[in-house]
Amino acid sequence: MIIDFRSDTVTKPTPAMKEAMMNAPVGDDVFGEDPSINELQNLAAEMFGMEAALFCPSGTMTNQIAIKCHTQPGDEVICDENAHVYQYEGGGIAFNSGASVKLLPGDLGRITAGQVLSVINPDDVHRAHSSLVCLENTSNRGGGSCYDYEEIKRIQKVCKDNNLKFHLDGARLFNALVLKNETPKQYGELFDSISICLSKSLGCPVGSLLLGKKDFIKKAKRVRKVFGGGMRQAGFLAAAGMYALKNNINRLSEDHAHARQIAEAISKKVFVKKILPVETNIIIFELNDSVSAPALVTKLKEHNILGYAISSSRVRLVIHLDISKEMVDKTITTFKTL
Ligand SMILES: *Cc1c(COP(=O)(O)O)cnc(C)c1O
């Protein structure tokens, strides 16, 4: 038995999800003729109370399309220094949009309205035009941390008052919603665009959705084609997405409980210097000088437990729907022996 905590992207479709995929009606989505994709897009837009949605191959693409649509070359994007859009999308903000980035030192990936306000450039020809704020909820590098909704509202007000667009990288937004007992509509109300991943904790093989107003999604569809993300009979993938939105959201609390149980065992180890607060399905812990992160990952692998060294001293474990209670128990037992 291999216990794979490297990411929540490693999940395989369940028999019920595969069944939904196999039976999906499909058509050419570049022509807008795939009934399953249209249904998924409508379902997601309705869930968030937003006008429209666009199915894309990845969360990198949904984020990058949003940034492209909200900015002009030379503009500045404001985000946390650990944001996925900056750290893990291959320099895409510069490559795709020709925009620069203002990085803020947040608290576990979360920035504040005050911080945003303090870095908006004045209307001065010497300065880059601040045009977009990106938030990430939950924050990946923040260890799955969640925003306080009231703070998001304050940031939205700063954006509105200063004419900035507001994008949410919600790759794991549903983890935050389940934890905080919030609704997608509360988020749909505040953001100009939202990206959600179906391929992360929701357990789909492929796919992300971008949500926004009708004219924004029309523009986004054009950019998706330019980026090479126009797919044809991709309704098989959309059917998995629909299945996940209907069946795999409420169960996320199980992943969160599993994460807390494992984290508790890890926090007792003498070689662990610090563990980030575990709010959702991500555990990030820092090791003291006695062992490096890659060395611990190798050690865990000998016990068939796979983790990910995100730096020389930090290890990340991600819980997901292919992690059973039995696997959690075995992981806890293994940590006790290390
Ligand atoms: C995984 C992830 C994405 C998108 O990643 P893809 O692998 O391109 O789907 C975006 N933002 C965050 C925070 C993520 O964790």
XYZ file of C-alpha atoms and ligand atoms in Angstrom:
353
model
C 0.000 0.000 0.000
C 1.473 3.318 -1.151
C 0.249 6.315 0.839
C 0.590 9.313 -1.432
C 0.531 12.702 0.305
C 2.507 14.548 -2.410
C -0.550 16.453 -3.580
C -4.339 16.227 -3.809
C -3.835 16.077 -7.572
C -2.870 12.378 -7.403
C -6.441 11.108 -6.904
C -7.906 8.637 -9.393
C -11.539 8.792 -10.514
C -13.822 6.481 -8.512
C -16.014 3.914 -10.319
C -19.050 6.222 -9.909
C -17.163 9.175 -11.375
C -15.918 7.015 -14.277
C -19.464 5.876 -14.926
C -20.599 9.508 -15.156
C -17.710 10.226 -17.529
C -18.404 7.262 -19.800
C -22.045 8.261 -20.215
C -21.435 11.947 -20.899
C -22.962 13.443 -24.052
C -20.213 15.331 -25.888
C -19.693 17.760 -28.768
C -17.119 20.215 -30.067
C -16.601 22.735 -27.267
C -14.645 25.188 -29.425
C -17.969 25.550 -31.268
C -19.717 25.753 -27.866
C -21.481 22.483 -28.678
C -20.480 20.203 -25.829
C -23.632 19.702 -23.734
C -21.720 18.372 -20.714
C -19.328 21.321 -20.640
C -22.203 23.761 -21.043
C -24.043 22.075 -18.194
C -20.981 22.178 -15.926
C -20.347 25.849 -16.709
C -23.990 26.715 -16.002
C -24.001 24.708 -12.781
C -20.842 26.411 -11.494
C -22.024 29.902 -12.476
C -25.295 29.278 -10.674
C -23.548 27.939 -7.547
C -21.476 31.124 -7.303
C -24.256 33.469 -8.380
C -21.999 34.666 -11.195
C -23.020 35.258 -14.804
C -20.835 32.743 -16.618
C -18.077 30.156 -16.356
C -15.375 28.704 -18.599
C -13.960 25.167 -18.390
C -10.168 25.030 -18.820
C -7.484 22.331 -18.687
C -5.723 23.657 -15.559
C -5.783 26.136 -12.708
C -2.658 27.739 -14.057
C -4.581 28.493 -17.228
C -7.669 29.891 -15.454
C -5.481 32.158 -13.303
C -3.346 33.286 -16.222
C -6.359 33.968 -18.437
C -7.888 36.080 -15.659
C -4.682 38.073 -15.218
C -4.432 38.584 -18.986
C -8.021 39.811 -19.185
C -7.718 42.176 -16.204
C -4.401 43.855 -17.108
C -2.486 45.671 -19.848
C 1.276 45.202 -20.403
C 3.183 47.330 -17.891
C 0.442 47.119 -15.237
C 1.174 45.898 -11.744
C -0.508 42.929 -10.035
C -0.689 42.929 -6.228
C -0.498 39.596 -4.376
C 1.081 37.777 -1.444
C 4.741 36.835 -1.870
C 3.835 33.139 -1.668
C 0.992 33.311 -4.181
C 0.756 30.413 -6.631
C 0.195 32.901 -9.482
C 3.684 34.261 -8.777
C 5.602 31.283 -7.352
C 4.353 28.331 -9.374
C 3.081 29.476 -12.729
C 6.391 29.696 -14.542
C 6.650 33.487 -14.514
C 3.390 33.539 -16.457
C 2.362 36.995 -15.254
C 5.360 38.442 -17.105
C 5.310 35.928 -19.977
C 1.603 36.060 -20.805
C 0.550 39.506 -19.663
C 3.759 41.584 -19.615
C 2.732 42.765 -16.158
C 4.887 43.335 -13.097
C 4.086 42.136 -9.603
C 4.016 43.830 -6.199
C 4.613 41.156 -3.582
C 3.265 41.627 -0.069
C 4.528 39.774 3.022
C 1.289 38.220 4.238
C 0.382 36.079 7.216
C 0.536 32.484 5.938
C -0.339 33.622 2.431
C -3.042 36.067 3.515
C -2.740 39.795 2.858
C -4.789 42.613 4.401
C -6.770 45.565 3.073
C -4.274 47.921 4.740
C -1.351 46.265 2.978
C -3.105 46.468 -0.384
C -4.002 50.122 0.096
C -0.407 50.980 1.021
C 1.047 49.650 -2.269
C -1.429 50.974 -4.826
C 0.594 53.310 -7.003
C -0.522 56.932 -7.387
C -1.761 58.091 -10.786
C 1.694 59.253 -11.878
C 3.327 58.599 -15.279
C 6.497 57.391 -13.539
C 4.693 54.569 -11.805
C 3.253 51.277 -13.017
C -0.534 51.235 -13.175
C -1.869 49.099 -10.305
C -4.761 47.235 -11.865
C -5.367 43.894 -10.142
C -5.328 42.241 -6.725
C -5.100 38.424 -6.544
C -5.989 36.496 -3.389
C -5.507 32.764 -2.801
C -7.967 30.860 -0.591
C -6.955 28.428 0.766
C -3.294 29.400 0.595
C -1.112 26.539 -0.637
C 2.243 27.781 0.720
C 0.415 29.069 3.792
C -0.360 25.450 4.721
C -3.996 25.494 3.624
C -4.772 28.638 5.627
C -8.127 30.362 5.089
C -9.038 34.013 4.837
C -11.387 35.714 7.250
C -14.361 36.686 5.068
C -14.580 40.138 6.652
C -11.002 40.878 5.551
C -11.827 39.846 1.979
C -14.734 42.296 2.082
C -12.393 45.073 3.235
C -9.937 44.253 0.420
C -12.802 44.275 -2.071
C -13.744 47.770 -0.903
C -10.164 48.983 -1.397
C -10.235 47.533 -4.938
C -13.574 49.147 -5.716
C -12.570 52.543 -4.326
C -9.359 52.498 -6.365
C -10.643 50.942 -9.572
C -8.676 47.699 -9.265
C -9.954 44.319 -10.452
C -10.204 41.544 -7.876
C -9.336 37.909 -8.694
C -9.504 34.839 -6.471
C -7.255 31.835 -6.983
C -9.650 29.385 -5.380
C -7.844 26.189 -6.335
C -8.980 24.813 -2.959
C -11.789 27.276 -2.222
C -14.208 24.468 -1.337
C -11.925 23.394 1.519
C -12.261 26.909 2.948
C -16.028 26.990 2.391
C -16.523 23.680 4.199
C -14.285 24.703 7.098
C -15.845 28.136 7.566
C -19.395 27.123 6.701
C -19.504 29.736 3.941
C -21.236 29.616 0.554
C -19.908 29.998 -3.000
C -22.344 32.909 -3.503
C -20.631 34.906 -0.747
C -17.474 34.747 -2.862
C -19.249 35.296 -6.177
C -20.515 38.591 -4.763
C -17.070 39.989 -4.045
C -14.774 38.983 -6.900
C -14.556 40.025 -10.548
C -13.224 36.560 -11.319
C -12.769 33.265 -9.481
C -10.713 30.231 -10.466
C -11.564 26.873 -8.935
C -9.784 23.552 -9.478
C -11.730 20.345 -9.987
C -8.507 18.337 -10.165
C -7.386 19.065 -6.590
C -9.362 18.138 -3.503
C -12.549 17.514 -5.489
C -10.941 14.440 -7.056
C -11.358 14.979 -10.805
C -8.702 13.791 -13.249
C -8.483 17.137 -15.097
C -10.010 20.562 -15.147
C -10.569 24.001 -13.673
C -13.275 26.622 -14.004
C -13.032 30.373 -14.397
C -16.045 32.407 -13.300
C -17.018 36.002 -13.951
C -19.345 38.350 -15.786
C -20.548 37.470 -19.309
C -18.328 39.965 -21.131
C -15.308 38.872 -19.074
C -15.904 35.191 -19.901
C -16.327 36.085 -23.590
C -12.881 37.695 -23.529
C -11.517 34.794 -21.461
C -12.690 32.327 -24.106
C -10.713 34.206 -26.737
C -7.596 34.138 -24.525
C -8.120 30.429 -23.768
C -7.952 29.733 -27.510
C -4.752 31.797 -27.853
C -3.214 29.852 -24.936
C -4.068 26.593 -26.721
C -6.716 25.596 -24.208
C -9.697 25.245 -26.538
C -10.659 21.583 -26.264
C -13.056 19.549 -28.377
C -15.101 16.634 -26.953
C -13.968 17.404 -23.415
C -17.416 16.738 -21.965
C -16.035 13.467 -20.561
C -13.950 15.637 -18.227
C -16.799 18.035 -17.504
C -18.962 15.081 -16.420
C -16.340 14.253 -13.793
C -16.491 17.889 -12.680
C -20.255 17.808 -12.343
C -20.055 14.595 -10.388
C -17.507 16.188 -8.049
C -19.504 19.374 -7.472
C -22.508 17.249 -6.546
C -20.792 14.572 -4.460
C -17.317 15.497 -3.270
C -17.701 18.799 -1.442
C -19.195 17.850 1.916
C -16.732 15.003 2.396
C -13.824 17.496 2.528
C -14.333 17.778 6.295
C -13.085 14.154 6.550
C -9.824 15.218 4.900
C -9.524 18.086 7.358
C -10.052 15.740 10.314
C -7.428 13.341 8.910
C -4.992 16.220 8.489
C -5.428 17.289 12.114
C -4.890 13.719 13.375
C -1.686 13.263 11.399
C -0.454 16.743 12.336
C -0.876 15.963 15.993
C 1.388 12.909 15.679
C 3.961 14.910 13.699
C 4.004 17.791 16.195
C 5.194 15.427 18.933
C 8.413 14.497 17.119
C 11.639 16.021 18.433
C 12.990 16.533 14.907
C 10.046 18.828 14.099
C 10.801 22.475 14.856
C 7.437 23.910 13.912
C 4.215 22.964 12.214
C 2.008 25.509 10.444
C -1.550 25.719 11.824
C -3.590 22.959 10.138
C -6.931 24.399 9.030
C -7.796 22.296 5.996
C -6.149 19.446 4.048
C -2.517 20.609 3.969
C 0.179 19.932 6.565
C 3.442 21.870 6.320
C 6.101 21.251 8.959
C 9.586 22.546 9.471
C 12.459 20.355 10.619
C 15.284 21.260 12.950
C 18.919 20.886 11.888
C 19.093 17.157 12.707
C 17.423 16.151 9.433
C 16.810 17.813 6.062
C 13.428 17.784 4.344
C 14.633 15.683 1.376
C 16.218 13.175 3.815
C 12.965 12.819 5.760
C 11.002 12.414 2.522
C 13.404 9.594 1.535
C 12.986 8.002 4.951
C 9.185 8.154 4.677
C 9.377 6.607 1.233
C 11.008 3.516 2.751
C 7.722 3.135 4.645
C 5.701 3.637 1.427
C 4.649 7.123 2.524
C 5.162 9.823 -0.102
C 5.545 13.473 0.840
C 7.032 16.529 -0.792
C 10.024 18.628 0.308
C 8.918 22.184 -0.493
C 12.286 23.547 0.695
C 15.440 22.205 2.343
C 13.743 22.283 5.746
C 10.007 22.075 5.049
C 7.862 19.047 4.181
C 4.316 19.204 2.850
C 1.685 16.481 3.135
C -1.684 16.881 1.415
C -4.737 14.837 2.406
C -7.296 13.901 -0.238
C -10.080 11.499 -1.114
C -7.793 8.571 -1.884
C -6.395 8.701 1.673
C -8.350 6.186 3.762
C -8.681 5.978 7.534
C -6.409 2.919 7.418
C -3.723 4.990 5.652
C -4.059 7.739 8.248
C -3.597 5.202 11.061
C -0.574 3.670 9.359
C 0.983 7.107 8.861
C 0.499 7.986 12.515
C 2.023 4.668 13.617
C 4.964 5.194 11.268
C 5.667 8.699 12.600
C 5.667 7.277 16.138
C 8.512 4.926 15.183
C 10.655 7.531 13.395
C -2.642 23.690 -7.981
C -2.899 25.131 -7.832
C -3.216 25.933 -8.942
C -3.354 25.414 -10.354
O -2.551 24.386 -10.678
P -2.711 23.473 -11.974
O -1.821 22.345 -11.632
O -2.255 24.283 -13.107
O -4.143 23.066 -12.118
C -3.445 27.262 -8.720
N -3.389 27.784 -7.503
C -3.113 27.061 -6.405
C -3.110 27.708 -5.068
C -2.852 25.702 -6.535
O -2.573 24.977 -5.449
